[in-house]
XYZ file of N, CA and C in Angstrom:
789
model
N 30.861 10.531 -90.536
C 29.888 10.869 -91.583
C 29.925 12.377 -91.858
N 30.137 13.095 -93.142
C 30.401 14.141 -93.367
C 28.989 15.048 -93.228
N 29.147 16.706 -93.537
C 27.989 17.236 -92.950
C 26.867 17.140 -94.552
N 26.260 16.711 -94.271
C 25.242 17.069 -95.470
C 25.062 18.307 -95.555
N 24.975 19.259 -95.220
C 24.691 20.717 -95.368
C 25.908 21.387 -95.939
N 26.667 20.688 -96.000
C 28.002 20.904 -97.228
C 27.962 20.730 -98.814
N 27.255 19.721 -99.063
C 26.234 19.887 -100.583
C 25.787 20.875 -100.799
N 25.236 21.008 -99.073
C 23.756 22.585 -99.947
C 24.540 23.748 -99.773
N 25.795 23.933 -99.298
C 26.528 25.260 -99.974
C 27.209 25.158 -100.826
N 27.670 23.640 -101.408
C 28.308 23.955 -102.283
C 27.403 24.176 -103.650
N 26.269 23.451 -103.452
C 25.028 23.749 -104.386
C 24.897 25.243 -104.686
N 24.868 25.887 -103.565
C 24.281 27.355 -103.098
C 25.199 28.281 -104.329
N 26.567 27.609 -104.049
C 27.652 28.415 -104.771
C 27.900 28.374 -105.934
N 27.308 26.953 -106.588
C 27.708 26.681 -108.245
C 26.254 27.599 -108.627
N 25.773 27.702 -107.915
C 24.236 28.338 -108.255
C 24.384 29.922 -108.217
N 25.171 30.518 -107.145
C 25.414 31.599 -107.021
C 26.754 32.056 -108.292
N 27.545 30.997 -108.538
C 28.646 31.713 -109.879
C 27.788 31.622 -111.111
N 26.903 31.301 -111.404
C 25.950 31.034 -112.211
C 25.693 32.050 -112.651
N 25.145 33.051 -111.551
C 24.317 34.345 -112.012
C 25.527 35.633 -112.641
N 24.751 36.291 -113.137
C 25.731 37.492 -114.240
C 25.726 38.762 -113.207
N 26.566 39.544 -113.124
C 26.644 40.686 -112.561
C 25.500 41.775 -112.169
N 24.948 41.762 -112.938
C 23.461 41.941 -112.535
C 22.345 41.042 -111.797
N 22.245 40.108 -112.514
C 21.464 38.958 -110.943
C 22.493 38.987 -109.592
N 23.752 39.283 -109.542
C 23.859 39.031 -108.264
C 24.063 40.163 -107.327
N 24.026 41.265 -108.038
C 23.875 43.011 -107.391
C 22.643 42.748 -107.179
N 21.123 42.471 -107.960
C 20.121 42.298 -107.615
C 19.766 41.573 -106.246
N 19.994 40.480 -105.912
C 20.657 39.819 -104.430
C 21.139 40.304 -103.706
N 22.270 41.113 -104.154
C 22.731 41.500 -102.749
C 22.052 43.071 -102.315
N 21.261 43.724 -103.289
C 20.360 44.908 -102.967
C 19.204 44.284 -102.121
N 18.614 43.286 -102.194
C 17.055 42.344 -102.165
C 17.407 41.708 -100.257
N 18.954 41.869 -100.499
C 18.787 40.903 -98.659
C 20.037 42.162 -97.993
N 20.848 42.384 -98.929
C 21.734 43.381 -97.620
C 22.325 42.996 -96.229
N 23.004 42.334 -96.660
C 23.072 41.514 -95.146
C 24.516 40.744 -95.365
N 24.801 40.480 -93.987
C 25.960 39.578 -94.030
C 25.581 38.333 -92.640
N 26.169 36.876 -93.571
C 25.370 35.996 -92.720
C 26.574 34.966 -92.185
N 26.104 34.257 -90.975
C 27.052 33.476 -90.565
C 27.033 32.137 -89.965
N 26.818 30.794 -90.229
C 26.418 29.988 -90.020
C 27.103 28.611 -89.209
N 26.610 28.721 -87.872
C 27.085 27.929 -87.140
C 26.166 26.596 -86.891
N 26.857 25.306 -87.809
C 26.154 24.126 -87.873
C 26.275 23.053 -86.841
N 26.047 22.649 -86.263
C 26.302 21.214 -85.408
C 25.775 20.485 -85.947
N 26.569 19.095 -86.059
C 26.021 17.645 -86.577
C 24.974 17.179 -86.179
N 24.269 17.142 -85.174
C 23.376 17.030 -84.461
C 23.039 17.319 -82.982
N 21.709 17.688 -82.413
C 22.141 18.399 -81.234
C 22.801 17.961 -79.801
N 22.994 16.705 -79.698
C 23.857 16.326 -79.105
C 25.677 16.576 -79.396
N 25.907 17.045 -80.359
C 27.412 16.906 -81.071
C 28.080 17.792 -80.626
N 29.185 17.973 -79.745
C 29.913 19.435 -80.201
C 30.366 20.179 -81.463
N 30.461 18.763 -82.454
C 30.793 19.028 -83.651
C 30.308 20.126 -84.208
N 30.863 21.084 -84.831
C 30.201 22.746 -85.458
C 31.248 22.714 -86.987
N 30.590 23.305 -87.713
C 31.110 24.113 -89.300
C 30.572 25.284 -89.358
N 31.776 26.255 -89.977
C 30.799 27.500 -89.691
C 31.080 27.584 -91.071
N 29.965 28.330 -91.756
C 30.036 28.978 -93.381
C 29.566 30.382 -93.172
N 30.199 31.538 -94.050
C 29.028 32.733 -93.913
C 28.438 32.773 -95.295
N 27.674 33.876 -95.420
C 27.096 33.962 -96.696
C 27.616 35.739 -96.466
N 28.032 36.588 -97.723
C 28.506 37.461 -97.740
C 27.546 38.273 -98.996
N 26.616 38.938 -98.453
C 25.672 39.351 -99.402
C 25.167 40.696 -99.460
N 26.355 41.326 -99.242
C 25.741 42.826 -98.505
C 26.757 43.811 -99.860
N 27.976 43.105 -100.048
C 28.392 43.886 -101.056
C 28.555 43.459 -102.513
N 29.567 42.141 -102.769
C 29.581 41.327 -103.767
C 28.772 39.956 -103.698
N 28.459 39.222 -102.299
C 27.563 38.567 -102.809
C 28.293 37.238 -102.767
N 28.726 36.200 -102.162
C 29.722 35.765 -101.739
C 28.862 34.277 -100.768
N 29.768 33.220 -100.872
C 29.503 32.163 -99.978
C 30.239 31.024 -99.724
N 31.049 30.675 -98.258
C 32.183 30.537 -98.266
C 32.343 29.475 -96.808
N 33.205 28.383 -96.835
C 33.386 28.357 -95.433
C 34.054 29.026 -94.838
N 34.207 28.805 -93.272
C 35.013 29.840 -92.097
C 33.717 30.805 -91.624
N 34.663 31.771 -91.192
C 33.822 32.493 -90.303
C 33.884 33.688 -91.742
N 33.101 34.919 -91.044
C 32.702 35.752 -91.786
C 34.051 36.805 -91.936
N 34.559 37.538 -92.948
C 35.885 38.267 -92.311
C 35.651 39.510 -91.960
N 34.474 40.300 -91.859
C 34.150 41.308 -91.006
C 33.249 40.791 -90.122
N 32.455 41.685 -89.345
C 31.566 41.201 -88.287
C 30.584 40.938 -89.175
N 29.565 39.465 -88.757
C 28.262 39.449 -89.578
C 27.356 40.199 -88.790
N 26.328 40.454 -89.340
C 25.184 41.276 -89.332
C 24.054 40.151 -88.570
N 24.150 38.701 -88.714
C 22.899 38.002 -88.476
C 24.250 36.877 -88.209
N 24.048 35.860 -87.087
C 24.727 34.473 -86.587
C 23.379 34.018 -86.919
N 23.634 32.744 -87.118
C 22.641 31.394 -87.267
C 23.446 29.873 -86.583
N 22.613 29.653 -85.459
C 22.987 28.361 -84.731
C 21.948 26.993 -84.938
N 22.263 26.146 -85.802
C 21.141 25.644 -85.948
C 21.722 24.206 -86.616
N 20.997 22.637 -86.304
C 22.022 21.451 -86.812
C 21.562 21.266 -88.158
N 22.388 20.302 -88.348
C 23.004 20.096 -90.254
C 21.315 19.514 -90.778
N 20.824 18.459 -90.017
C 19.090 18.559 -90.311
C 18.204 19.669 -90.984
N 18.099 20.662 -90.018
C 17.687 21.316 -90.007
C 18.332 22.594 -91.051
N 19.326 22.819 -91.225
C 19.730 23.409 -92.131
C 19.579 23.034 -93.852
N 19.660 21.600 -93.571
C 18.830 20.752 -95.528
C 17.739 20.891 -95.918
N 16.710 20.951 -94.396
C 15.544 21.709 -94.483
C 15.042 22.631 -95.145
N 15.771 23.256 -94.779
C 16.002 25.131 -95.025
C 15.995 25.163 -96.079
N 16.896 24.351 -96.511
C 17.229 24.567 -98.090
C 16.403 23.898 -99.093
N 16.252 22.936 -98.574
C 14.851 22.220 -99.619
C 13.861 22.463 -100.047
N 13.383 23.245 -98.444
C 12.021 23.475 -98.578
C 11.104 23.385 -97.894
N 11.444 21.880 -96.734
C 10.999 21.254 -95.833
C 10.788 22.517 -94.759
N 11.092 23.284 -94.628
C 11.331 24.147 -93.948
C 11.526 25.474 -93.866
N 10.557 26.631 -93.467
C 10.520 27.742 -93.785
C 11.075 28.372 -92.643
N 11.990 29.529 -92.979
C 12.521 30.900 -92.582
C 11.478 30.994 -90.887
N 10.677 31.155 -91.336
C 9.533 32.082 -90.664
C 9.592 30.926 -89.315
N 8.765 29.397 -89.920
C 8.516 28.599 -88.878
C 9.712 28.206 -87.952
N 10.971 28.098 -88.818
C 12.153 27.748 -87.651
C 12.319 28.695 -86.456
N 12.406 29.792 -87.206
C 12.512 30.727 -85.810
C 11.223 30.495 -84.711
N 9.941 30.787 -85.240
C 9.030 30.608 -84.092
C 9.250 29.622 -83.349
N 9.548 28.154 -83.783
C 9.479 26.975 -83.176
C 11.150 26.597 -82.250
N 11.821 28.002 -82.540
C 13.407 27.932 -82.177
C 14.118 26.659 -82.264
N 13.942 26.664 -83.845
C 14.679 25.305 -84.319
C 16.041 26.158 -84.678
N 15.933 27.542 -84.721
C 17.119 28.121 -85.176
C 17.333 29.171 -83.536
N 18.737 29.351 -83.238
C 19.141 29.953 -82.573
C 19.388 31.536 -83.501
N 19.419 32.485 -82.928
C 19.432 33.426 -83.869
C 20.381 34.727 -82.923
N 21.703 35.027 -83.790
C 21.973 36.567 -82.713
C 21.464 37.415 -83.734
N 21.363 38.673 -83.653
C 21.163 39.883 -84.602
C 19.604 39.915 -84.823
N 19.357 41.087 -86.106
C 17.784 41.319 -85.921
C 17.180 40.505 -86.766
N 15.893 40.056 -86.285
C 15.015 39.133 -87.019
C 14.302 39.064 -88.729
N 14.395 40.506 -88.596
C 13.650 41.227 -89.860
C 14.950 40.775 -91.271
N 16.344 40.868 -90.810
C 17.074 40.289 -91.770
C 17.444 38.503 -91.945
N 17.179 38.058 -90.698
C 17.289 36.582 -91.358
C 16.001 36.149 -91.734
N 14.558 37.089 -91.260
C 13.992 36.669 -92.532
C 13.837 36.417 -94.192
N 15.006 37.102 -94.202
C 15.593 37.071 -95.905
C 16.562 35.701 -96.534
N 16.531 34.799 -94.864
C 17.326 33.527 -95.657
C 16.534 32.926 -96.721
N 14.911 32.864 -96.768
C 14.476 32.264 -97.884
C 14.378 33.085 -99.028
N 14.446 34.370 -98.994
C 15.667 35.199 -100.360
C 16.413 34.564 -101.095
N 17.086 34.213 -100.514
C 18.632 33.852 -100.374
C 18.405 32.571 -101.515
N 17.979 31.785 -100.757
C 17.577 30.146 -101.246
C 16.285 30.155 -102.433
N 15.769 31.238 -102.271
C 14.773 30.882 -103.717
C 15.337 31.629 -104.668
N 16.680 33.163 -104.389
C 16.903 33.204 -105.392
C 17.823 31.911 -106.215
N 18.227 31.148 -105.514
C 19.356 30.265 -105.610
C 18.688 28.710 -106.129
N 17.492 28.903 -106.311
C 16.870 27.678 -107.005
C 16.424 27.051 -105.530
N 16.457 26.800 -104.558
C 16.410 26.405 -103.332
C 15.205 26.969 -102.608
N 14.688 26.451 -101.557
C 14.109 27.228 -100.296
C 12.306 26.529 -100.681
N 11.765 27.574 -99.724
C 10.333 27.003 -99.602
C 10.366 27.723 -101.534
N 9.212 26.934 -102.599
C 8.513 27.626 -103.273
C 7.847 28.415 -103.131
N 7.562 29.638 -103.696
C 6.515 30.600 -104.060
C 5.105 30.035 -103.813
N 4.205 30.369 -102.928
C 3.111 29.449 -103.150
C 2.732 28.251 -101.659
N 4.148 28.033 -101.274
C 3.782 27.313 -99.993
C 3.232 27.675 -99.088
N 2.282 27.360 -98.142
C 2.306 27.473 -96.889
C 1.610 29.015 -96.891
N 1.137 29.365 -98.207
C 0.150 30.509 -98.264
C 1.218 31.630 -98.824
N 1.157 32.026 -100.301
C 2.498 33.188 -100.799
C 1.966 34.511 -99.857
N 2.384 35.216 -99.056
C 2.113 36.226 -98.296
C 3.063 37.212 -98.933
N 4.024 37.041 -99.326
C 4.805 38.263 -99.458
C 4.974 39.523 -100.963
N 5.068 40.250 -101.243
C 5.430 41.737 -102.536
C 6.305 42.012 -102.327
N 7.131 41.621 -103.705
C 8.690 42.032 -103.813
C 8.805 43.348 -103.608
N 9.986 43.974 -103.003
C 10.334 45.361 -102.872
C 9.258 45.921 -101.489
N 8.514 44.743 -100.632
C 8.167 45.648 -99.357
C 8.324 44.412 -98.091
N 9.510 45.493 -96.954
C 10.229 44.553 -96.170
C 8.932 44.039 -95.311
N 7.775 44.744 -95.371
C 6.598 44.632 -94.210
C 6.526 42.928 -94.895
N 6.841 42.199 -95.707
C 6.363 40.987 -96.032
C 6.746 40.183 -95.574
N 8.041 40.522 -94.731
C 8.964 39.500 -93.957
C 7.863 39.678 -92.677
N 7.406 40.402 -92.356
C 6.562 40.526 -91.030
C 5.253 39.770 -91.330
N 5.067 40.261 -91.987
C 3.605 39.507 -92.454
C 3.408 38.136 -92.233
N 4.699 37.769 -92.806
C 4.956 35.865 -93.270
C 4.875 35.324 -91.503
N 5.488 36.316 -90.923
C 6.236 35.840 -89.417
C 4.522 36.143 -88.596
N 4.288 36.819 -88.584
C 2.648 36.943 -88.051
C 1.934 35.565 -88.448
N 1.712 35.256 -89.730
C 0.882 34.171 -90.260
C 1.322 32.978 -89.895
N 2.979 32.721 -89.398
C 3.267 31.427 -89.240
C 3.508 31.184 -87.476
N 3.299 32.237 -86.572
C 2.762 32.429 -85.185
C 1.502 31.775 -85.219
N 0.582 32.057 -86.145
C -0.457 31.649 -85.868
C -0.897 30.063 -85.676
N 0.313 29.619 -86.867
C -0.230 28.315 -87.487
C 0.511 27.157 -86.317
N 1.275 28.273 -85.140
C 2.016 27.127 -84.588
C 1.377 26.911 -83.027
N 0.216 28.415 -82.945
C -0.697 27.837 -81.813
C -1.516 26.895 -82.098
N -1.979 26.734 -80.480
C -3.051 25.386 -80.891
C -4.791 26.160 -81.125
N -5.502 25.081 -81.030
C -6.521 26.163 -81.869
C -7.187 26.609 -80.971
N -7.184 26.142 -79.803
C -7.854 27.052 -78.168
C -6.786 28.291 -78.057
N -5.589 28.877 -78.402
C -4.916 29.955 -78.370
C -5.093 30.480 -79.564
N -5.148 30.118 -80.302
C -5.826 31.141 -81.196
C -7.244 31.578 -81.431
N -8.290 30.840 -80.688
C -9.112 31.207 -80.212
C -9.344 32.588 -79.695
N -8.570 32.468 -78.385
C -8.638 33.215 -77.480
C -8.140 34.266 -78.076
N -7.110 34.455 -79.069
C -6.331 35.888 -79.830
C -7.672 36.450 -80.448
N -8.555 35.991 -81.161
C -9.877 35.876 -82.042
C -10.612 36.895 -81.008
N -10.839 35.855 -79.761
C -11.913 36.724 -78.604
C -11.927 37.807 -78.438
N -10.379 37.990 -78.180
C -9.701 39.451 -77.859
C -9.909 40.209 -78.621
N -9.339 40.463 -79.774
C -9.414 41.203 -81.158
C -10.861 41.847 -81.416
N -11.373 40.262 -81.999
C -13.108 40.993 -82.891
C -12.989 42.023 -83.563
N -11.761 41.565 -84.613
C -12.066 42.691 -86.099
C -11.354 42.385 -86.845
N -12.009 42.782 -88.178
C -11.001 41.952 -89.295
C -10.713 43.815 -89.811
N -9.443 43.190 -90.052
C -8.332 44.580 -90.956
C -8.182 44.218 -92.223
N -7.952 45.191 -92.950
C -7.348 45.538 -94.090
C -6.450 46.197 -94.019
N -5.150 45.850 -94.127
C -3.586 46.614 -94.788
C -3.344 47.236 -95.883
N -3.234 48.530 -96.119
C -3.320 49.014 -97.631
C -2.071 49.592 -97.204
N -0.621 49.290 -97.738
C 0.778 49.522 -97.407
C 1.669 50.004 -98.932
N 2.114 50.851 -99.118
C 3.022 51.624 -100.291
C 4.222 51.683 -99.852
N 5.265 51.327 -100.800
C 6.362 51.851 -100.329
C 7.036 52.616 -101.260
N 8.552 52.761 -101.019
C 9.136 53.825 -101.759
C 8.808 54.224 -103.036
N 8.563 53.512 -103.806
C 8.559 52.840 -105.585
C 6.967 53.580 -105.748
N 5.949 53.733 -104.642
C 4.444 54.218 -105.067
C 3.318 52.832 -105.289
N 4.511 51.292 -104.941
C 3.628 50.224 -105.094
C 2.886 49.596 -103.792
N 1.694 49.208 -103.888
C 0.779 49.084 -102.862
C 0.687 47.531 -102.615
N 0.815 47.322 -101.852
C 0.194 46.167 -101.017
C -0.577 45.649 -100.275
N -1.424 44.740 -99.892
C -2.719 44.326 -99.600
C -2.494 43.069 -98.801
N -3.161 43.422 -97.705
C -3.134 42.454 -96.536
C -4.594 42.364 -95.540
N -4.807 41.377 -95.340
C -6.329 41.078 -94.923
C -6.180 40.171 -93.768
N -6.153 40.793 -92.567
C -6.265 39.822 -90.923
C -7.676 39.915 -90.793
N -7.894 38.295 -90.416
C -10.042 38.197 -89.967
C -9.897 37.986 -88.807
N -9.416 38.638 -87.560
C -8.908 38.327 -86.293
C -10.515 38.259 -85.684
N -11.609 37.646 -86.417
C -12.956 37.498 -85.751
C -13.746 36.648 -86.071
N -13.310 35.904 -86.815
C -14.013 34.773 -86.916
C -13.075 33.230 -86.458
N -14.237 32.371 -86.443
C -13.130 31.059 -86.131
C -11.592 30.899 -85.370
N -10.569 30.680 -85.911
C -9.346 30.691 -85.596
C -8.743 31.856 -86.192
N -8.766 32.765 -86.657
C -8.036 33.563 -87.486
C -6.894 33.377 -88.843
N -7.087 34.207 -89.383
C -5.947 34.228 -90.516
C -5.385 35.239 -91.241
N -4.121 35.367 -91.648
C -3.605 36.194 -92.271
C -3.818 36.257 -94.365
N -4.135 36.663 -95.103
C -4.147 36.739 -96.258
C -3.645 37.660 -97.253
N -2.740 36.933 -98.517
C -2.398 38.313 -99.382
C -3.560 38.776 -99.963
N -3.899 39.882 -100.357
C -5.442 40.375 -100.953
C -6.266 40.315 -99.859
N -7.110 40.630 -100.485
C -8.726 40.660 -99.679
C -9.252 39.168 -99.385
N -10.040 39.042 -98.801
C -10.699 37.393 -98.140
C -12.038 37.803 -98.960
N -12.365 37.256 -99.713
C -14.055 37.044 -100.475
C -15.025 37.305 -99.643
N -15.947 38.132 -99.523
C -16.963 37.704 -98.856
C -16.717 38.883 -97.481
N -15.457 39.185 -97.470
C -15.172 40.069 -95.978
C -14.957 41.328 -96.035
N -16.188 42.268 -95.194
C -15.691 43.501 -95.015
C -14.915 44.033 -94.276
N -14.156 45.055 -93.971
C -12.876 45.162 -93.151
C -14.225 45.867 -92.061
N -13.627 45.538 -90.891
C -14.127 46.779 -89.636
C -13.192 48.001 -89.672
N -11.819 47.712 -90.587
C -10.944 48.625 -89.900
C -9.743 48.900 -91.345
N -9.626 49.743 -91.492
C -8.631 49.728 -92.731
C -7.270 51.093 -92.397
N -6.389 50.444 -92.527
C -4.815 50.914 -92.258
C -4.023 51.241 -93.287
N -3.518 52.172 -93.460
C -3.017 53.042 -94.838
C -2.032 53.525 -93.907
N -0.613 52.525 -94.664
C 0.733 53.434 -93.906
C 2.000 53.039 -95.294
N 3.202 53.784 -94.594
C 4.216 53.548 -95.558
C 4.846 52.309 -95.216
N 5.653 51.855 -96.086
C 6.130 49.882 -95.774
C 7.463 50.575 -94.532
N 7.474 51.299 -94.677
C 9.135 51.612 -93.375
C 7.877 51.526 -92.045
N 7.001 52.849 -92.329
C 6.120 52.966 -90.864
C 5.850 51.921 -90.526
N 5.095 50.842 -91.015
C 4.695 49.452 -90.918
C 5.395 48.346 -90.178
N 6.964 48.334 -90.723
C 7.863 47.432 -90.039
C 8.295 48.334 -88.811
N 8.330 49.460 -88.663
C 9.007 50.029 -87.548
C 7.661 50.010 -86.238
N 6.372 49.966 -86.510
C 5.017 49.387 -85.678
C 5.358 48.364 -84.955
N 5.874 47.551 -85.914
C 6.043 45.869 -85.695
C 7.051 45.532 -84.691
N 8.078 46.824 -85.222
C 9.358 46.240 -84.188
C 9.075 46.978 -83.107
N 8.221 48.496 -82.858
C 8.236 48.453 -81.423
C 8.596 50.090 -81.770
N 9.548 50.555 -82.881
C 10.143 51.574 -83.187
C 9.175 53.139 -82.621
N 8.299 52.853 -83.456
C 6.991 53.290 -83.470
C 5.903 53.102 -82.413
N 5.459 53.897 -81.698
C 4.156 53.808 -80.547
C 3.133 53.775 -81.466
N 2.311 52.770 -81.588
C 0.825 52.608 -82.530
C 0.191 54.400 -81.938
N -0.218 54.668 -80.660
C -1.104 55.642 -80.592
C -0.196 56.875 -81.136
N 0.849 56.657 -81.453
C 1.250 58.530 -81.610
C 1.466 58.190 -83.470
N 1.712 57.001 -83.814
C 1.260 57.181 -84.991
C 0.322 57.485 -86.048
N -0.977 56.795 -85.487
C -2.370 56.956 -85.688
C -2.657 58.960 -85.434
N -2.255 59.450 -84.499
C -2.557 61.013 -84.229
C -1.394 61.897 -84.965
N -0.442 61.315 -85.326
C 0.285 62.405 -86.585
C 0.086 61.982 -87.855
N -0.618 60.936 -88.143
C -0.722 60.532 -89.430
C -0.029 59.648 -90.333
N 0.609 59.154 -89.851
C 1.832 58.363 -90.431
C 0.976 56.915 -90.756
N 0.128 56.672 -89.950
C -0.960 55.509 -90.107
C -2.750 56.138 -90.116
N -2.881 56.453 -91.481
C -4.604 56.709 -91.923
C -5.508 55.685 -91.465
N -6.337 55.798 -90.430
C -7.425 54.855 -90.531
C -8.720 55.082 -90.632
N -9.367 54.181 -91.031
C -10.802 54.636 -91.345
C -12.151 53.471 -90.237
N -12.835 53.343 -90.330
C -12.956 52.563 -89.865
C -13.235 52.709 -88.320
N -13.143 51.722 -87.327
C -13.338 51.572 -86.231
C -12.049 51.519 -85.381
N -12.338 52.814 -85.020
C -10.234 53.531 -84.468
C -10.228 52.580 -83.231
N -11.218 51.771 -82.226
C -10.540 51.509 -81.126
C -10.077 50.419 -81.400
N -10.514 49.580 -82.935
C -9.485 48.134 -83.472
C -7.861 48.837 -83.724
N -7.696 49.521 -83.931
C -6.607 50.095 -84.020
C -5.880 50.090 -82.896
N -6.448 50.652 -81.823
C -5.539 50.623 -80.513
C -6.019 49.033 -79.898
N -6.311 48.031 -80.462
C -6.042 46.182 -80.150
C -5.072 46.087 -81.197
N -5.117 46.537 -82.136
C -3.815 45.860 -82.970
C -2.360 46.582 -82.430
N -2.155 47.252 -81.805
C -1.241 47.738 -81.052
C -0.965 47.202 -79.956
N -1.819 46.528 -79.302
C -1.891 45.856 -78.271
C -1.473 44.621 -78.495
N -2.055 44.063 -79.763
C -1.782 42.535 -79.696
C -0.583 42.535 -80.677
N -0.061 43.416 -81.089
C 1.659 43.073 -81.655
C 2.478 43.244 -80.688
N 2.023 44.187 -79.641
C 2.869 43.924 -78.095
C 2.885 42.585 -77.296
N 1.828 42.055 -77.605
C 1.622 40.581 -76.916
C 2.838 39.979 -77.260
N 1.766 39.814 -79.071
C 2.895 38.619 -80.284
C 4.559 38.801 -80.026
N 4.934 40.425 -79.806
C 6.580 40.874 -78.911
C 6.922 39.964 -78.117
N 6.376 39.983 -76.823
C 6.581 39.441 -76.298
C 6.820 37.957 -76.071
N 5.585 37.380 -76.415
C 5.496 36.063 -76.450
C 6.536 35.279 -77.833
N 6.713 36.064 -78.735
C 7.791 35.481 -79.561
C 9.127 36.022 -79.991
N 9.569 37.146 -78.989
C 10.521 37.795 -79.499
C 10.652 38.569 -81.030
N 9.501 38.954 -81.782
C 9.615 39.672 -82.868
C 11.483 40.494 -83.203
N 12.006 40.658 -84.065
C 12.935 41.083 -84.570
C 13.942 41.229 -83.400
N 14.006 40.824 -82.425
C 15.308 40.691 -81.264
C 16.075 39.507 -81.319
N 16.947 39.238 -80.972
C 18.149 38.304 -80.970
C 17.358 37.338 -80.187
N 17.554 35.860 -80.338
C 16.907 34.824 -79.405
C 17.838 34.151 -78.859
N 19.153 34.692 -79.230
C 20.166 34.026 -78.231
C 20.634 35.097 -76.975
């Protein structure tokens, strides 16, 4: 029985010659990346196909292996890969639930559903809560925070709630001067992540940084306390929620491998 996930590149590709020289420079500026995809028939199978996706210069999608080094491996079966592509299945949740094996950094295969919605494919706009603003990478983080949440049970996210006791506001700019808006209620009920403001909610704590400072917090790059004291992160608000949200993205590190290789 042949791989079904051979449709969805060849789909990927009549979809990708489709676009004009400009939609597909736009793509390959939007993900930057070079990808490489190692399928098994199912997880019992030795059976493997590898395809890469080549999107870092022209923009490219191909079987075989990649012909320079890729930037991001993907190990993951032909199921689960139709998923991906359909819809059934988001970027964000495979990795948490390590339905995908992953080498390289996390922050770029969050861009496979890039990839697939520019391509007519992938989760819709709108699923599973739209979290993300084109042109700021902090949205790939964002998405990956919100879908941690949704995969504890509701006594662990509880307990994240206990800990915390404060709801934030994200006020994030990046290069371009465009702002973005993000709203964690890490104090009521189970918690949640939101694009915009939550109705009804005042922040305890409000965070004003650049979209680079933001993802480099996330990955670890950045020490929360020496950011907060040179300024790179403005807060207003109630500074010792500040040093828990530093704390509890060290947790979320840990406990889910944020932007590190999971193989």
């Amino acid at each position: 029985m042949a791989f079904q996930s051979e449709e969805i590149f060849t789909r990927l590709n009549e979809a990708l010659d489709a676009f004009s020289p400009e939609e597909r420079q736009d793509l390959v500026k939007q993900v930057n990346g070079i990808f490489e995809f190692h399928i098994k028939k199912d997880q019992s199978s030795s059976e493997v196909k590898v395809w890469h996706a080549e999107v870092k210069s022209v923009g490219i999608i191909k079987p075989g292996p990649a012909p320079s080094n890729p930037e991001i491996t993907l190990y993951l079966t032909d199921e689960d890969m139709v998923a991906l592509a359909v819809g059934d299945l988001s970027g964000a949740r495979a990795f948490i639930t390590d339905r995908i094996g992953l080498k390289g950094p996390m922050m770029l295969a969050m861009k496979l559903d890039v990839i697939f919605r520019s391509l007519g494919m992938g989760p819709p706009k709108g699923a599973e809560g739209d979290l993300g603003y084109d042109g700021f990478e902090s949205s790939f983080l964002i998405l990956q925070i919100a879908e941690y949440l949704q995969v504890l049970t509701e006594e662990e996210r509880k307990a994240e709630v206990a800990k915390v006791k404060g709801i934030f506001l994200f006020n994030v700019k990046n290069a371009k001067g465009d702002t973005a808006v993000w709203m964690m209620d890490m104090k009521r009920g189970i918690g949640q992540m939101k694009k915009g403001k939550i109705d009804g909610l005042k922040p305890d704590i409000t965070l004003e940084m650049k979209d680079k400072d933001f993802v480099d917090l996330f990955m670890g790059k950045t020490n929360g306390q020496k950011a907060f004291m040179t300024g790179k992160i403005k807060v207003k608000g109630a500074i010792m929620l500040a040093l828990k949200l530093d704390n509890m993205m060290k947790d979320t590190q840990e406990k889910i491998g944020f932007f590190k290789s999971k193989l």
